[in-house]
C-alpha positions as a Python dict, from the first residue, in 0.01 Angstrom:
ca = {
    (1, 'M'): (0, 0, 0),
    (2, 'A'): (225, -94, -293),
    (3, 'I'): (302, 187, -534),
    (4, 'T'): (433, 74, -866),
    (5, 'A'): (716, 222, -1074),
    (6, 'A'): (482, 336, -1332),
    (7, 'E'): (253, 537, -1084),
    (8, 'V'): (591, 706, -963),
    (9, 'N'): (692, 783, -1314),
    (10, 'K'): (356, 937, -1379),
    (11, 'L'): (401, 1176, -1062),
    (12, 'R'): (733, 1268, -1199),
    (13, 'Q'): (606, 1352, -1527),
    (14, 'I'): (328, 1576, -1384),
    (15, 'T'): (524, 1745, -1127),
    (16, 'G'): (885, 1733, -1228),
    (17, 'S'): (990, 1629, -863),
    (18, 'G'): (1245, 1345, -795),
    (19, 'M'): (1181, 973, -810),
    (20, 'M'): (1201, 924, -445),
    (21, 'D'): (1003, 1214, -338),
    (22, 'C'): (734, 1123, -587),
    (23, 'K'): (754, 740, -441),
    (24, 'N'): (734, 882, -74),
    (25, 'A'): (436, 1113, -134),
    (26, 'L'): (259, 867, -324),
    (27, 'V'): (283, 631, -6),
    (28, 'E'): (191, 897, 199),
    (29, 'A'): (-92, 994, -5),
    (30, 'E'): (-222, 616, -28),
    (31, 'G'): (-196, 631, -407),
    (32, 'D'): (-401, 960, -450),
    (33, 'F'): (-241, 1165, -707),
    (34, 'D'): (-403, 1513, -586),
    (35, 'K'): (-306, 1460, -244),
    (36, 'A'): (47, 1352, -336),
    (37, 'I'): (95, 1676, -553),
    (38, 'D'): (-37, 1840, -248),
    (39, 'I'): (217, 1684, -43),
    (40, 'L'): (494, 1771, -253),
    (41, 'R'): (388, 2126, -257),
    (42, 'K'): (367, 2159, 134),
    (43, 'K'): (739, 2049, 141),
    (44, 'G'): (825, 2323, -111),
    (45, 'Q'): (861, 2144, -416),
    (46, 'K'): (824, 2386, -711),
    (47, 'I'): (519, 2238, -856),
    (48, 'A'): (244, 2424, -1083),
    (49, 'A'): (-98, 2388, -941),
    (50, 'K'): (-222, 2141, -1204),
    (51, 'R'): (-438, 1827, -1131),
    (52, 'A'): (-326, 1483, -1177),
    (53, 'D'): (-574, 1396, -1439),
    (54, 'R'): (-443, 1552, -1747),
    (55, 'S'): (-616, 1451, -2065),
    (56, 'A'): (-381, 1279, -2333),
    (57, 'N'): (-653, 1297, -2620),
    (58, 'E'): (-561, 1451, -2969),
    (59, 'G'): (-792, 1672, -3170),
    (60, 'F'): (-837, 2011, -3282),
    (61, 'V'): (-896, 2328, -3102),
    (62, 'V'): (-1043, 2637, -3268),
    (63, 'A'): (-1213, 2972, -3159),
    (64, 'K'): (-1402, 3229, -3382),
    (65, 'A'): (-1632, 3543, -3327),
    (66, 'S'): (-1949, 3672, -3505),
    (67, 'N'): (-1896, 3949, -3755),
    (68, 'D'): (-2049, 4197, -3489),
    (69, 'A'): (-1797, 4104, -3241),
    (70, 'T'): (-2033, 4026, -2980),
    (71, 'Y'): (-2042, 3654, -2986),
    (72, 'A'): (-1735, 3436, -2963),
    (73, 'A'): (-1699, 3032, -2928),
    (74, 'V'): (-1417, 2805, -2870),
    (75, 'L'): (-1455, 2429, -2896),
    (76, 'M'): (-1231, 2119, -2886),
    (77, 'L'): (-1307, 1847, -3117),
    (78, 'N'): (-1127, 1501, -2994),
    (79, 'C'): (-1011, 1187, -3131),
    (80, 'E'): (-740, 911, -3023),
    (81, 'T'): (-457, 986, -3260),
    (82, 'D'): (-252, 1287, -3389),
    (83, 'F'): (-279, 1122, -3718),
    (84, 'V'): (-664, 1153, -3726),
    (85, 'G'): (-642, 1493, -3580),
    (86, 'K'): (-450, 1643, -3826),
    (87, 'T'): (-673, 1505, -4142),
    (88, 'D'): (-837, 1721, -4342),
    (89, 'D'): (-1183, 1556, -4293),
    (90, 'F'): (-1147, 1591, -3910),
    (91, 'T'): (-992, 1956, -3909),
    (92, 'Q'): (-1303, 2061, -4158),
    (93, 'L'): (-1572, 1892, -3939),
    (94, 'A'): (-1426, 2082, -3641),
    (95, 'S'): (-1446, 2408, -3846),
    (96, 'D'): (-1792, 2336, -3993),
    (97, 'I'): (-1932, 2294, -3653),
    (98, 'L'): (-1774, 2625, -3519),
    (99, 'N'): (-1884, 2837, -3803),
    (100, 'H'): (-2256, 2668, -3766),
    (101, 'A'): (-2241, 2770, -3364),
    (102, 'V'): (-2123, 3123, -3451),
    (103, 'E'): (-2374, 3188, -3719),
    (104, 'Q'): (-2662, 3034, -3509),
    (105, 'K'): (-2525, 3199, -3154),
    (106, 'I'): (-2552, 2863, -3003),
    (107, 'K'): (-2569, 2889, -2646),
    (108, 'N'): (-2430, 2577, -2484),
    (109, 'L'): (-2278, 2203, -2555),
    (110, 'E'): (-2602, 2027, -2549),
    (111, 'Q'): (-2793, 2267, -2784),
    (112, 'L'): (-2493, 2257, -3038),
    (113, 'K'): (-2487, 1863, -3035),
    (114, 'E'): (-2884, 1854, -3126),
    (115, 'S'): (-2854, 2115, -3370),
    (116, 'M'): (-2894, 2038, -3739),
    (117, 'L'): (-2611, 2071, -3959),
    (118, 'K'): (-2581, 1932, -4352),
    (119, 'G'): (-2890, 1769, -4305),
    (120, 'Q'): (-2809, 1565, -3978),
    (121, 'T'): (-2742, 1638, -3587),
    (122, 'I'): (-2384, 1738, -3508),
    (123, 'E'): (-2442, 1426, -3279),
    (124, 'A'): (-2495, 1209, -3586),
    (125, 'L'): (-2204, 1354, -3784),
    (126, 'L'): (-1945, 1321, -3509),
    (127, 'T'): (-2084, 915, -3507),
    (128, 'D'): (-2010, 920, -3887),
    (129, 'M'): (-1674, 1058, -3829),
    (130, 'S'): (-1584, 795, -3564),
    (131, 'G'): (-1725, 508, -3809),
    (132, 'K'): (-1505, 676, -4090),
    (133, 'T'): (-1194, 710, -3870),
    (134, 'G'): (-1230, 388, -3638),
    (135, 'E'): (-1145, 608, -3359),
    (136, 'K'): (-1379, 758, -3090),
    (137, 'I'): (-1453, 1114, -3167),
    (138, 'E'): (-1590, 1330, -2880),
    (139, 'L'): (-1712, 1721, -2874),
    (140, 'N'): (-1690, 1757, -2483),
    (141, 'Q'): (-1572, 2109, -2465),
    (142, 'F'): (-1760, 2426, -2604),
    (143, 'N'): (-1766, 2772, -2446),
    (144, 'V'): (-1937, 3099, -2531),
    (145, 'L'): (-1877, 3445, -2442),
    (146, 'E'): (-2159, 3739, -2533),
    (147, 'D'): (-2069, 4095, -2462),
    (148, 'A'): (-2047, 4431, -2594),
    (149, 'Y'): (-1724, 4313, -2770),
    (150, 'V'): (-1552, 3953, -2786),
    (151, 'S'): (-1198, 3855, -2942),
    (152, 'Y'): (-1032, 3546, -2987),
    (153, 'Y'): (-722, 3374, -3066),
    (154, 'N'): (-588, 3068, -3221),
    (155, 'H'): (-243, 2925, -3144),
    (156, 'N'): (-42, 2782, -3469),
    (157, 'G'): (-124, 2421, -3476),
    (158, 'N'): (-475, 2449, -3343),
    (159, 'R'): (-375, 2282, -3004),
    (160, 'L'): (-473, 2596, -2812),
    (161, 'A'): (-734, 2879, -2851),
    (162, 'S'): (-887, 3116, -2627),
    (163, 'I'): (-1197, 3380, -2603),
    (164, 'V'): (-1222, 3706, -2414),
    (165, 'A'): (-1514, 3945, -2359),
    (166, 'F'): (-1521, 4317, -2280),
    (167, 'N'): (-1752, 4559, -2158),
    (168, 'K'): (-1754, 4817, -2417),
    (169, 'T'): (-1625, 4881, -2780),
    (170, 'T'): (-1351, 5117, -2867),
    (171, 'Q'): (-1141, 5199, -3203),
    (172, 'N'): (-838, 5005, -3083),
    (173, 'L'): (-1037, 4722, -2943),
    (174, 'P'): (-945, 4469, -3237),
    (175, 'T'): (-580, 4515, -3134),
    (176, 'I'): (-634, 4523, -2775),
    (177, 'G'): (-863, 4215, -2765),
    (178, 'H'): (-624, 4005, -2971),
    (179, 'E'): (-344, 4086, -2740),
    (180, 'I'): (-546, 3997, -2424),
    (181, 'A'): (-670, 3678, -2607),
    (182, 'M'): (-314, 3598, -2665),
    (183, 'Q'): (-218, 3671, -2300),
    (184, 'V'): (-488, 3404, -2186),
    (185, 'A'): (-373, 3169, -2413),
    (186, 'A'): (-11, 3210, -2332),
    (187, 'M'): (-28, 3258, -1930),
    (188, 'N'): (-340, 3029, -1851),
    (189, 'P'): (-482, 3254, -1586),
    (190, 'I'): (-752, 3079, -1362),
    (191, 'S'): (-977, 3408, -1331),
    (192, 'V'): (-1005, 3774, -1439),
    (193, 'T'): (-934, 3903, -1098),
    (194, 'E'): (-845, 3784, -733),
    (195, 'D'): (-1212, 3881, -646),
    (196, 'S'): (-1335, 3601, -904),
    (197, 'V'): (-1123, 3315, -769),
    (198, 'P'): (-1334, 3067, -635),
    (199, 'D'): (-1309, 3065, -252),
    (200, 'D'): (-1212, 2651, -244),
    (201, 'V'): (-917, 2761, -435),
    (202, 'K'): (-825, 3054, -223),
    (203, 'N'): (-858, 2834, 88),
    (204, 'H'): (-662, 2556, -75),
    (205, 'E'): (-387, 2783, -169),
    (206, 'Q'): (-369, 2968, 160),
    (207, 'E'): (-339, 2614, 327),
    (208, 'I'): (-75, 2511, 82),
    (209, 'A'): (109, 2864, 161),
    (210, 'K'): (81, 2812, 569),
    (211, 'E'): (250, 2445, 536),
    (212, 'Q'): (517, 2553, 336),
    (213, 'V'): (595, 2849, 581),
    (214, 'R'): (568, 2615, 868),
    (215, 'N'): (807, 2364, 684),
    (216, 'E'): (1060, 2637, 624),
    (217, 'G'): (1100, 2683, 1022),
    (218, 'K'): (908, 3006, 1051),
    (219, 'P'): (750, 3114, 1388),
    (220, 'E'): (395, 3024, 1423),
    (221, 'N'): (311, 3398, 1483),
    (222, 'M'): (447, 3484, 1156),
    (223, 'V'): (283, 3214, 963),
    (224, 'E'): (-33, 3390, 865),
    (225, 'K'): (150, 3697, 746),
    (226, 'I'): (397, 3516, 492),
    (227, 'A'): (131, 3289, 387),
    (228, 'M'): (-86, 3594, 299),
    (229, 'G'): (209, 3733, 95),
    (230, 'K'): (232, 3370, -93),
    (231, 'L'): (-131, 3391, -147),
    (232, 'N'): (-104, 3769, -316),
    (233, 'K'): (196, 3613, -526),
    (234, 'F'): (-36, 3333, -656),
    (235, 'F'): (-298, 3594, -733),
    (236, 'K'): (-50, 3789, -944),
    (237, 'E'): (71, 3492, -1111),
    (238, 'N'): (-284, 3345, -1165),
    (239, 'T'): (-504, 3624, -1225),
    (240, 'L'): (-559, 3788, -1586),
    (241, 'I'): (-525, 4170, -1469),
    (242, 'N'): (-239, 4111, -1212),
    (243, 'Q'): (-17, 3914, -1454),
    (244, 'D'): (294, 4045, -1647),
    (245, 'F'): (200, 4168, -1970),
    (246, 'I'): (353, 3918, -2219),
    (247, 'R'): (427, 4202, -2474),
    (248, 'D'): (569, 4430, -2201),
    (249, 'N'): (654, 4279, -1852),
    (250, 'K'): (719, 4615, -1702),
    (251, 'K'): (357, 4664, -1682),
    (252, 'T'): (23, 4447, -1560),
    (253, 'V'): (-232, 4355, -1806),
    (254, 'K'): (-434, 4626, -1601),
    (255, 'Q'): (-185, 4871, -1687),
    (256, 'Y'): (-173, 4783, -2042),
    (257, 'M'): (-569, 4806, -2056),
    (258, 'V'): (-576, 5137, -1854),
    (259, 'E'): (-334, 5310, -2073),
    (260, 'E'): (-567, 5202, -2389),
    (261, 'D'): (-880, 5283, -2211),
    (262, 'K'): (-936, 5355, -1855),
    (263, 'D'): (-1281, 5259, -1851),
    (264, 'L'): (-1225, 4895, -2038),
    (265, 'V'): (-1297, 4599, -1831),
    (266, 'C'): (-1236, 4240, -1936),
    (267, 'K'): (-1567, 4048, -1833),
    (268, 'G'): (-1442, 3699, -1878),
    (269, 'F'): (-1244, 3433, -2086),
    (270, 'Y'): (-1236, 3087, -2188),
    (271, 'R'): (-901, 2907, -2272),
    (272, 'L'): (-913, 2529, -2445),
    (273, 'Q'): (-571, 2334, -2477),
    (274, 'L'): (-525, 1968, -2588),
    (275, 'G'): (-379, 1781, -2304),
    (276, 'A'): (-452, 2049, -2033),
}
């Protein structure tokens, strides 16, 4: 099939690979971007495990916790342009919706859209904002955590935010929680531990690793062992407690938490970022 220059350039922007490598991968994948990314990875290209369907939407991302620190929420309010995304009316609407969600301890996106704020449903408020700005306004991402203690982090500029939950409270947890929320924001883990990585992700990464090893010319009887080493490296880089701690890369996140409280466990997290 014919592959356009625009498609090749899009894949190059996503992966950072060379133009010819991208063109050949797209031809082999018959235009399927996800398959093309896998083809490049199997050939040893240094590509992050991202998908091809990145969103280019603008907007405002914000997180907050309840006063008792047992409920946290993070939401992304989207619009079409950065100009609208930075207006006071738009950012105030995002903040008002989040404050409402935290005060009412809203459980999910559907409940949030149907709830009443300022005499209207939030869905109606979004429609009003769309009419006012002339842009498509969407609230499609809203995540909640409830546990013994929750924390949150809003990155400067409100394009990125995260929330985390823990199994208990401790005297130092406000500091610890903030540090772990920053870790999630900065390092974008896919799960808390390797055990919580979905099986389909594990299988996919293992298959990629095996193909990489074979393409490196290693004997077949060594493929499984070397691939497992690559999979373990993937777990270290992509699971929260195994990542290097951003404040001190001589220790892992798990080691940092154990030093603070040996019984402290991160129960989960959410991370939202514009364009990711």
